[in-house]
Structure formats: C-alpha cells, structure tokens
Short mmCIF file of C-alpha atoms in Angstrom, two decimals:
data_model
loop_
_atom_site.label_atom_id
_atom_site.label_comp_id
_atom_site.label_asym_id
_atom_site.label_seq_id
_atom_site.Cartn_x
_atom_site.Cartn_y
_atom_site.Cartn_z
CA UNK A 10 33.43 64.93 -18.84
CA UNK A 11 31.10 66.95 -21.03
CA UNK A 12 32.85 68.65 -23.91
CA UNK A 13 31.25 72.02 -23.29
CA UNK A 14 33.22 72.31 -20.06
CA UNK A 15 35.62 75.26 -19.75
CA UNK A 16 37.18 77.18 -22.53
CA UNK A 17 39.22 79.99 -21.15
CA UNK A 18 37.94 83.09 -22.89
CA UNK A 19 36.62 85.05 -19.92
CA UNK A 20 38.93 87.70 -18.44
CA UNK A 21 39.02 87.86 -14.66
CA UNK A 22 41.23 89.32 -11.94
CA UNK A 23 43.23 86.86 -9.85
CA UNK A 24 46.26 86.06 -7.72
CA UNK A 25 49.05 83.64 -8.68
CA UNK A 26 51.91 81.73 -7.10
CA UNK A 27 54.80 82.25 -9.52
CA UNK A 28 57.30 80.29 -7.44
CA UNK A 29 57.52 78.57 -4.08
CA UNK A 30 57.22 81.89 -2.24
CA UNK A 31 53.56 82.25 -3.06
CA UNK A 32 50.98 84.66 -4.03
CA UNK A 33 48.24 82.59 -5.68
CA UNK A 34 46.00 82.89 -9.41
CA UNK A 35 42.98 82.19 -11.47
CA UNK A 36 41.27 82.67 -14.79
CA UNK A 37 37.72 81.79 -15.71
CA UNK A 38 36.11 79.97 -18.62
CA UNK A 39 33.20 81.20 -20.72
CA UNK A 40 29.82 80.05 -19.40
CA UNK A 41 28.68 76.83 -21.12
CA UNK A 42 25.23 75.21 -21.26
CA UNK A 43 25.90 73.21 -18.05
CA UNK A 44 27.70 76.03 -16.26
CA UNK A 45 26.99 78.77 -13.80
CA UNK A 46 29.15 81.86 -13.54
CA UNK A 47 29.77 82.88 -9.94
CA UNK A 48 30.93 86.18 -8.52
CA UNK A 49 33.43 85.03 -5.91
CA UNK A 50 32.94 86.67 -2.52
CA UNK A 51 35.20 84.55 -0.35
CA UNK A 52 37.85 81.87 -0.82
CA UNK A 53 39.39 79.87 1.99
CA UNK A 54 43.09 79.14 2.34
CA UNK A 55 43.68 75.46 3.00
CA UNK A 56 46.87 73.74 4.18
CA UNK A 57 46.79 72.14 0.73
CA UNK A 58 47.43 75.59 -0.75
CA UNK A 59 50.60 75.85 1.31
CA UNK A 60 51.80 72.40 0.22
CA UNK A 61 51.29 73.26 -3.43
CA UNK A 62 52.74 76.75 -3.36
CA UNK A 63 55.89 75.31 -1.78
CA UNK A 64 56.03 72.61 -4.48
CA UNK A 65 55.31 69.79 -2.01
CA UNK A 66 52.11 68.70 -3.77
CA UNK A 67 50.47 69.32 -7.12
CA UNK A 68 47.00 70.54 -6.17
CA UNK A 69 45.47 73.64 -4.57
CA UNK A 70 43.09 76.66 -4.39
CA UNK A 71 39.45 75.95 -3.56
CA UNK A 72 36.79 76.64 -0.85
CA UNK A 73 34.82 79.18 -2.87
CA UNK A 74 31.59 80.96 -1.96
CA UNK A 75 29.75 83.51 -4.03
CA UNK A 76 26.63 84.52 -5.90
CA UNK A 77 25.41 83.22 -9.27
CA UNK A 78 25.54 85.90 -11.96
CA UNK A 79 24.93 83.79 -15.09
CA UNK A 80 23.20 80.46 -15.72
CA UNK A 81 23.60 78.05 -18.66
CA UNK A 82 20.47 76.65 -20.33
CA UNK A 83 20.93 73.21 -18.73
CA UNK A 84 21.69 74.57 -15.27
CA UNK A 85 18.12 75.48 -14.37
CA UNK A 86 18.38 74.25 -10.77
CA UNK A 87 20.18 77.55 -10.09
CA UNK A 88 19.12 81.11 -10.76
CA UNK A 89 20.87 84.48 -10.74
CA UNK A 90 21.39 85.65 -7.18
CA UNK A 91 21.62 82.20 -5.59
CA UNK A 92 24.13 81.80 -2.76
CA UNK A 93 26.41 78.94 -3.77
CA UNK A 94 29.69 77.21 -3.05
CA UNK A 95 32.32 75.35 -5.05
CA UNK A 96 34.72 72.95 -3.37
CA UNK A 97 37.44 70.62 -4.61
CA UNK A 98 35.61 68.98 -7.52
CA UNK A 99 35.26 70.51 -10.98
CA UNK A 100 34.48 67.52 -13.21
CA UNK A 101 34.20 63.73 -13.41
CA UNK A 102 33.20 61.20 -16.06
CA UNK A 103 29.55 61.03 -14.86
CA UNK A 104 29.40 57.41 -16.10
CA UNK A 105 31.42 55.16 -13.77
CA UNK A 106 30.17 53.30 -10.69
CA UNK A 107 31.48 56.02 -8.39
CA UNK A 108 29.80 58.85 -10.28
CA UNK A 109 26.57 56.83 -10.37
CA UNK A 110 26.76 56.57 -6.56
CA UNK A 111 27.63 60.27 -6.13
CA UNK A 112 31.18 59.44 -5.08
CA UNK A 113 32.59 61.63 -7.84
CA UNK A 114 35.68 62.26 -5.71
CA UNK A 115 36.80 58.67 -6.42
CA UNK A 116 36.20 58.76 -10.18
CA UNK A 117 39.50 58.07 -11.94
CA UNK A 118 38.75 60.92 -14.37
CA UNK A 119 37.89 63.38 -11.62
CA UNK A 120 39.37 66.86 -12.02
CA UNK A 121 39.96 69.29 -9.19
CA UNK A 122 38.87 72.91 -9.09
CA UNK A 123 42.60 73.64 -9.08
CA UNK A 124 45.13 72.30 -11.59
CA UNK A 125 42.58 70.02 -13.23
CA UNK A 126 42.93 69.45 -16.99
CA UNK A 127 39.74 69.41 -19.06
CA UNK A 128 39.03 67.57 -22.31
CA UNK A 129 40.26 70.55 -24.36
CA UNK A 130 43.54 70.86 -22.44
CA UNK A 131 42.45 73.91 -20.44
CA UNK A 132 43.49 74.06 -16.80
CA UNK A 133 41.40 74.90 -13.73
CA UNK A 134 42.85 77.63 -11.55
CA UNK A 135 40.76 77.55 -8.38
CA UNK A 136 39.11 80.35 -6.48
CA UNK A 137 41.71 83.06 -5.99
CA UNK A 138 39.87 85.27 -8.49
CA UNK A 139 36.81 87.50 -8.68
CA UNK A 140 34.80 85.21 -10.99
CA UNK A 141 34.68 81.45 -11.52
CA UNK A 142 32.74 79.35 -14.03
CA UNK A 143 31.63 75.95 -12.74
CA UNK A 144 29.59 73.01 -14.00
CA UNK A 145 26.34 73.20 -12.02
CA UNK A 146 26.69 69.54 -11.04
CA UNK A 147 29.66 70.50 -8.84
CA UNK A 148 28.02 73.49 -7.17
CA UNK A 149 26.11 73.39 -3.86
CA UNK A 150 23.55 75.71 -2.33
CA UNK A 151 24.42 77.55 0.86
CA UNK A 152 21.71 77.85 3.52
CA UNK A 153 20.39 81.36 4.00
CA UNK A 154 21.23 81.44 7.71
CA UNK A 155 24.96 80.79 7.27
CA UNK A 156 27.49 83.62 6.64
CA UNK A 157 29.40 83.23 3.39
CA UNK A 158 32.86 83.85 4.85
CA UNK A 159 32.82 81.20 7.58
CA UNK A 160 31.03 78.73 5.30
CA UNK A 161 33.81 78.71 2.68
CA UNK A 162 36.15 76.26 4.49
CA UNK A 163 33.27 73.82 4.96
CA UNK A 164 33.67 73.07 1.24
CA UNK A 165 37.03 71.47 2.03
CA UNK A 166 37.60 71.06 5.78
CA UNK A 167 33.91 70.43 6.42
CA UNK A 168 33.33 67.74 3.82
CA UNK A 169 36.74 66.18 4.54
CA UNK A 170 35.66 65.37 8.11
CA UNK A 171 31.94 64.89 7.43
CA UNK A 172 32.42 62.18 4.81
CA UNK A 173 34.31 59.69 7.04
CA UNK A 174 31.88 60.34 9.89
CA UNK A 175 28.99 59.42 7.62
CA UNK A 176 30.81 56.47 6.03
CA UNK A 177 31.62 54.99 9.44
CA UNK A 178 28.17 55.14 11.00
CA UNK A 179 28.59 58.29 13.07
CA UNK A 180 25.44 59.95 11.69
CA UNK A 181 22.10 58.88 13.09
CA UNK A 182 23.66 56.77 15.86
CA UNK A 183 24.33 59.10 18.81
CA UNK A 184 26.13 58.13 21.99
CA UNK A 185 29.40 56.82 20.58
CA UNK A 186 32.87 57.65 21.90
CA UNK A 187 34.68 59.65 19.22
CA UNK A 188 38.27 60.88 19.19
CA UNK A 189 39.62 63.81 17.18
CA UNK A 190 43.39 64.00 16.74
CA UNK A 191 44.56 67.58 16.18
CA UNK A 192 42.65 70.78 16.88
CA UNK A 193 43.21 72.82 13.74
CA UNK A 194 41.25 73.66 10.62
CA UNK A 195 39.91 70.13 10.22
CA UNK A 196 39.82 69.13 13.87
CA UNK A 197 37.74 72.02 15.18
CA UNK A 198 35.02 71.30 12.61
CA UNK A 199 35.12 67.59 13.49
CA UNK A 200 34.49 68.45 17.14
CA UNK A 201 31.49 70.57 16.16
CA UNK A 202 30.07 67.77 14.00
CA UNK A 203 30.68 65.16 16.68
CA UNK A 204 28.79 67.14 19.29
CA UNK A 205 25.97 68.05 16.89
CA UNK A 206 25.54 64.35 16.06
CA UNK A 207 25.27 63.44 19.75
CA UNK A 208 28.63 61.83 20.47
CA UNK A 209 31.05 61.96 23.40
CA UNK A 210 34.06 63.74 21.87
CA UNK A 211 37.66 63.46 23.07
CA UNK A 212 40.30 65.74 21.58
CA UNK A 213 43.91 64.53 21.34
CA UNK A 214 46.60 67.17 20.98
CA UNK A 215 50.29 67.68 21.67
CA UNK A 216 49.43 71.15 23.01
CA UNK A 217 48.10 71.24 26.61
CA UNK A 218 47.16 74.88 26.05
CA UNK A 219 44.37 73.84 23.67
CA UNK A 220 42.33 72.10 26.38
CA UNK A 221 40.44 75.23 27.36
CA UNK A 222 39.56 75.93 23.74
CA UNK A 223 38.54 72.34 23.05
CA UNK A 224 36.33 71.88 26.10
CA UNK A 225 35.33 75.41 27.01
CA UNK A 226 34.48 76.84 23.61
CA UNK A 227 34.04 73.94 21.19
CA UNK A 228 32.26 71.68 23.66
CA UNK A 229 34.56 68.63 23.68
CA UNK A 230 33.91 66.27 26.58
CA UNK A 231 37.50 65.17 27.24
CA UNK A 232 41.02 66.19 26.31
CA UNK A 233 44.15 64.02 26.16
CA UNK A 234 47.66 65.39 25.79
CA UNK A 235 49.06 62.82 23.38
CA UNK A 236 52.63 63.23 24.70
CA UNK A 237 51.49 62.44 28.26
CA UNK A 238 51.96 58.69 28.73
CA UNK A 239 49.72 58.56 31.81
CA UNK A 240 46.82 60.20 30.04
CA UNK A 241 47.28 57.96 27.01
CA UNK A 242 47.37 54.87 29.23
CA UNK A 243 44.19 55.96 31.01
CA UNK A 244 42.44 56.34 27.67
CA UNK A 245 43.25 52.86 26.32
CA UNK A 246 40.35 51.01 24.67
CA UNK A 247 37.95 53.87 25.35
CA UNK A 248 37.01 55.10 21.84
CA UNK A 249 34.79 53.64 19.13
CA UNK A 250 36.11 55.84 16.33
CA UNK A 251 39.04 58.20 15.81
CA UNK A 252 39.44 60.86 13.14
CA UNK A 253 43.10 61.83 12.70
CA UNK A 254 43.37 65.31 11.18
CA UNK A 255 47.08 65.94 11.79
CA UNK A 256 49.07 66.99 8.72
CA UNK A 257 52.51 66.39 10.27
CA UNK A 258 54.33 63.07 10.36
CA UNK A 259 53.50 61.02 13.46
CA UNK A 260 53.04 57.46 14.69
CA UNK A 261 49.57 55.93 14.68
CA UNK A 262 50.59 53.23 17.18
CA UNK A 263 49.86 55.03 20.47
CA UNK A 264 46.66 56.51 19.02
CA UNK A 265 45.37 53.10 17.91
CA UNK A 266 45.69 51.84 21.48
CA UNK A 267 42.90 54.26 22.43
CA UNK A 268 40.43 52.39 20.20
CA UNK A 269 38.17 49.66 21.52
CA UNK A 270 38.46 46.22 19.98
CA UNK A 271 37.18 46.43 16.38
CA UNK A 272 37.49 50.22 16.41
CA UNK A 273 38.34 52.33 13.37
CA UNK A 274 40.79 55.16 12.77
CA UNK A 275 40.41 57.30 9.66
CA UNK A 276 43.25 59.58 8.62
CA UNK A 277 42.50 62.72 6.62
CA UNK A 278 45.41 65.00 7.53
CA UNK A 279 47.69 63.92 4.65
CA UNK A 280 51.24 64.51 5.95
CA UNK A 281 53.86 64.91 3.23
CA UNK A 282 55.93 62.12 4.86
CA UNK A 283 54.81 58.52 5.56
CA UNK A 284 52.94 57.78 8.77
CA UNK A 285 54.31 55.20 11.22
CA UNK A 286 51.91 52.24 11.43
CA UNK A 287 53.12 49.47 13.77
CA UNK A 288 51.23 46.19 13.25
CA UNK A 289 50.62 45.03 16.83
CA UNK A 290 47.95 47.61 17.82
CA UNK A 291 46.07 46.50 14.70
CA UNK A 292 46.49 42.77 15.25
CA UNK A 293 45.80 42.63 18.98
CA UNK A 294 42.81 44.96 18.78
CA UNK A 295 41.24 43.87 15.48
CA UNK A 296 41.40 47.54 14.56
CA UNK A 297 41.16 49.17 11.16
CA UNK A 298 42.95 52.14 9.64
CA UNK A 299 41.33 53.85 6.66
CA UNK A 300 41.79 56.95 4.57
CA UNK A 301 39.20 59.34 3.20
CA UNK A 302 39.31 62.12 0.62
CA UNK A 303 36.77 64.98 0.64
CA UNK A 304 33.33 63.73 -0.45
CA UNK A 305 30.92 63.48 -3.36
CA UNK A 306 28.44 66.15 -4.31
CA UNK A 307 25.42 64.53 -2.63
CA UNK A 308 27.32 64.30 0.66
CA UNK A 309 28.59 67.86 0.28
CA UNK A 310 25.05 69.22 -0.08
CA UNK A 311 23.86 67.03 2.81
CA UNK A 312 26.70 68.37 4.96
CA UNK A 313 25.86 71.96 4.05
CA UNK A 314 22.19 71.44 4.87
CA UNK A 315 23.08 69.88 8.24
CA UNK A 316 25.36 72.83 8.94
CA UNK A 317 22.41 75.10 8.29
CA UNK A 318 20.23 73.02 10.63
CA UNK A 319 22.80 72.98 13.45
CA UNK A 320 24.28 76.44 12.70
CA UNK A 321 27.76 74.98 12.17
CA UNK A 322 30.42 77.15 10.54
CA UNK A 323 34.21 77.28 10.60
CA UNK A 324 36.10 79.64 12.87
CA UNK A 325 37.85 81.98 10.45
CA UNK A 326 40.06 85.02 10.16
CA UNK A 327 39.02 87.10 7.15
CA UNK A 328 41.89 88.76 5.28
CA UNK A 329 42.29 91.08 2.30
CA UNK A 330 43.81 89.78 -0.94
CA UNK A 331 46.92 91.91 -0.48
CA UNK A 332 47.80 90.02 2.73
CA UNK A 333 47.81 86.50 1.20
CA UNK A 334 51.62 86.21 1.48
CA UNK A 335 51.53 87.09 5.16
CA UNK A 336 48.70 84.60 5.71
CA UNK A 337 50.70 81.85 3.98
CA UNK A 338 53.67 82.55 6.25
CA UNK A 339 51.43 82.42 9.31
CA UNK A 340 49.77 79.23 8.11
CA UNK A 341 53.19 77.58 7.81
CA UNK A 342 53.68 78.40 11.52
CA UNK A 343 50.15 77.22 12.45
CA UNK A 344 49.41 80.80 13.48
CA UNK A 345 45.70 80.83 12.62
CA UNK A 346 42.54 79.88 14.47
CA UNK A 347 41.41 78.08 12.49
CA UNK A 348 41.19 79.04 8.80
CA UNK A 349 42.10 82.07 6.74
CA UNK A 350 39.42 83.25 4.32
CA UNK A 351 40.17 85.83 1.64
CA UNK A 352 37.63 88.60 1.17
CA UNK A 353 37.87 88.40 -2.62
CA UNK A 354 35.15 90.96 -3.25
CA UNK A 355 37.06 93.50 -1.16
CA UNK A 356 34.26 94.09 1.28
CA UNK A 357 32.96 92.65 4.51
CA UNK A 358 29.77 91.15 3.14
CA UNK A 359 26.54 90.55 5.02
CA UNK A 360 25.47 87.98 2.41
#
C-alpha cells in the first residue's frame, strides 16, 4: 500500500454507531498524490452494516456514489466533476499475484473502505459522511445514463453477484439454467443480471408471496417455494448454476439437489452461523460448492459498464440521514425492497 494513502486531517460531517444500537460515522483523509476527493451524494445501507453495528461482524459502511471535487497529481484518469463510485476496497499491496490479476479483493493486505487500517495506523470509516478521500485505483466511473442513488448498491450487491457469474462462465454463454436463492438486495440484482445475460432464471424463496414480484416485475422465468417438497422434487437436476444469496442459516442439501450433474452452487449471502452441507448431494451429483467475495476493480468497472449498457440498477428506497436508525430497524426485519440508500447530500439529486 502506497505510503501517501490517508492521513486524517480533513474535517467532514458524518454519522457513527457508538454501540450496538446504531447510528453510523466517517472522517476523511487529506487528498494525496494518488487520491481523489469525492463529495458523497449517496451511500447504500448493506446487510453488512447491520451485522457490524450489532457487533456480529467487524466490517461495514460502503456503497458510495458522488462527484470528484479534487484530484491528486497521479490521479489524472479522473477530473473534477466526474461521476464516480467507491465500493468495498480502499487499498491493497499492488504487488501480489492477485493484485497483478486485478483480484485485489483477495490480496492478503487488502483494506476495506470501512474499518481498514492503513500503513500509518489511520482507520477507514466508510461512506456515511459528506466527503471521502479515495485512492483513484479503487474508484470506478459511473455511466451517465444511470441515476446515482440506485447505482450505489451495485458497488456491493452488484459486484457481489456479478463476480461469481463471470467466474463461472455465465457471461457470454446465454441459454443456461440459473437459480437464484433469495429475493432480497443481492437476489433481485442477480435476477436482473441473469436475464440480461440471456439465461433462464429460476428464483427460490421461502415466501410464496414473492412469486409475482420475481416473475411479473423482475422477469424471472420460474419460481420455486423452497419449503414446498413437491416443487423442489419437480425441480431436481434442472439447473446448471445456483447463486445462493441468503444471509440466514439454512441447509444447502435440498438446494444442491436442484443442480444438474457437475453443477455449481456459489454462496455469497454470508450467514453469521454455519451452513448445513450434507455430503451426499455433492458426491452423487459431482457437484461443487464455492464461495465468492465482492470483486476486483477491473470486474467492478466492467459490471458498471454492463449496467449502463443494459440499464440495470438496484431497486432502492432513498432515506434522509436522520432516519438511519429507523432504516436499520427495518432492515433487521427485512422490511425493505430492496436496498436503503442514504441521501447524504440532503437533496434528491438528478445527477
């Protein structure tokens, strides 16, 4: 990590979680030679934020969109006024095999935009503030045709589902049978990607009431109630690939039975308790279970550009900063469709 990164001398306004009944915070660093300073317009609230604020995890606060207001001398790819986004990544070593392959998210020195620790001991505080300073190498451009509020969650939810789709051959090979487990913040974006990439998409959910939303509005081809044994039996060996976005503890066994022989399930939902993984659906179907974490910067920009091409955004509810506590309570009850986004700038922007 370059030594000019972050030194917290810039005063900003922010929101902080002082205990496990949250209201979140941020402070910015002075702009360095590799940095851009961004006026934050919107910041998404991720389920990760809820985990951290309740002391379940140790990471949080990201999904930032805004406008560049200052550019370091080495950050010439950006200019003042550019529409940009900052996701989960704030720094990496830039030297290892993963950084060389633009998989910075797997660098063992990677630091998050939230609760990362830089070379000088300073801490990253995420996007719940009016200004953020970021190394230009971890900033992406936002297409002009996409609204900044509903783009913000793409920097977490979007790349989290896009990366495993790309890694498992679901881009550029239309016509596959794809399953999406869970129709929430991650799942609804996965459905949009699956349809944009030309696949037959089946949504699995414990909630029968979500079928109309999945098929009627998001364009899913099929819907399976995962607690309905008849529907699960009818779907056996029908899917090439499954993306499991559920963040609650559950068994992978019945879901794996839906995969064809040699099929793959990727889990991205990250429950705070271990998943149940019985061996026989793996053994008798030559199936694979994998994990995936966000994505590197090259993939993030590719995802954003494809979203611009296909006009893909997240379905969001925009809230004011003074309602963050209420939003956190609602998020804990899954009472959002599908992501909260904070209007940090205090205006409904047309940018």
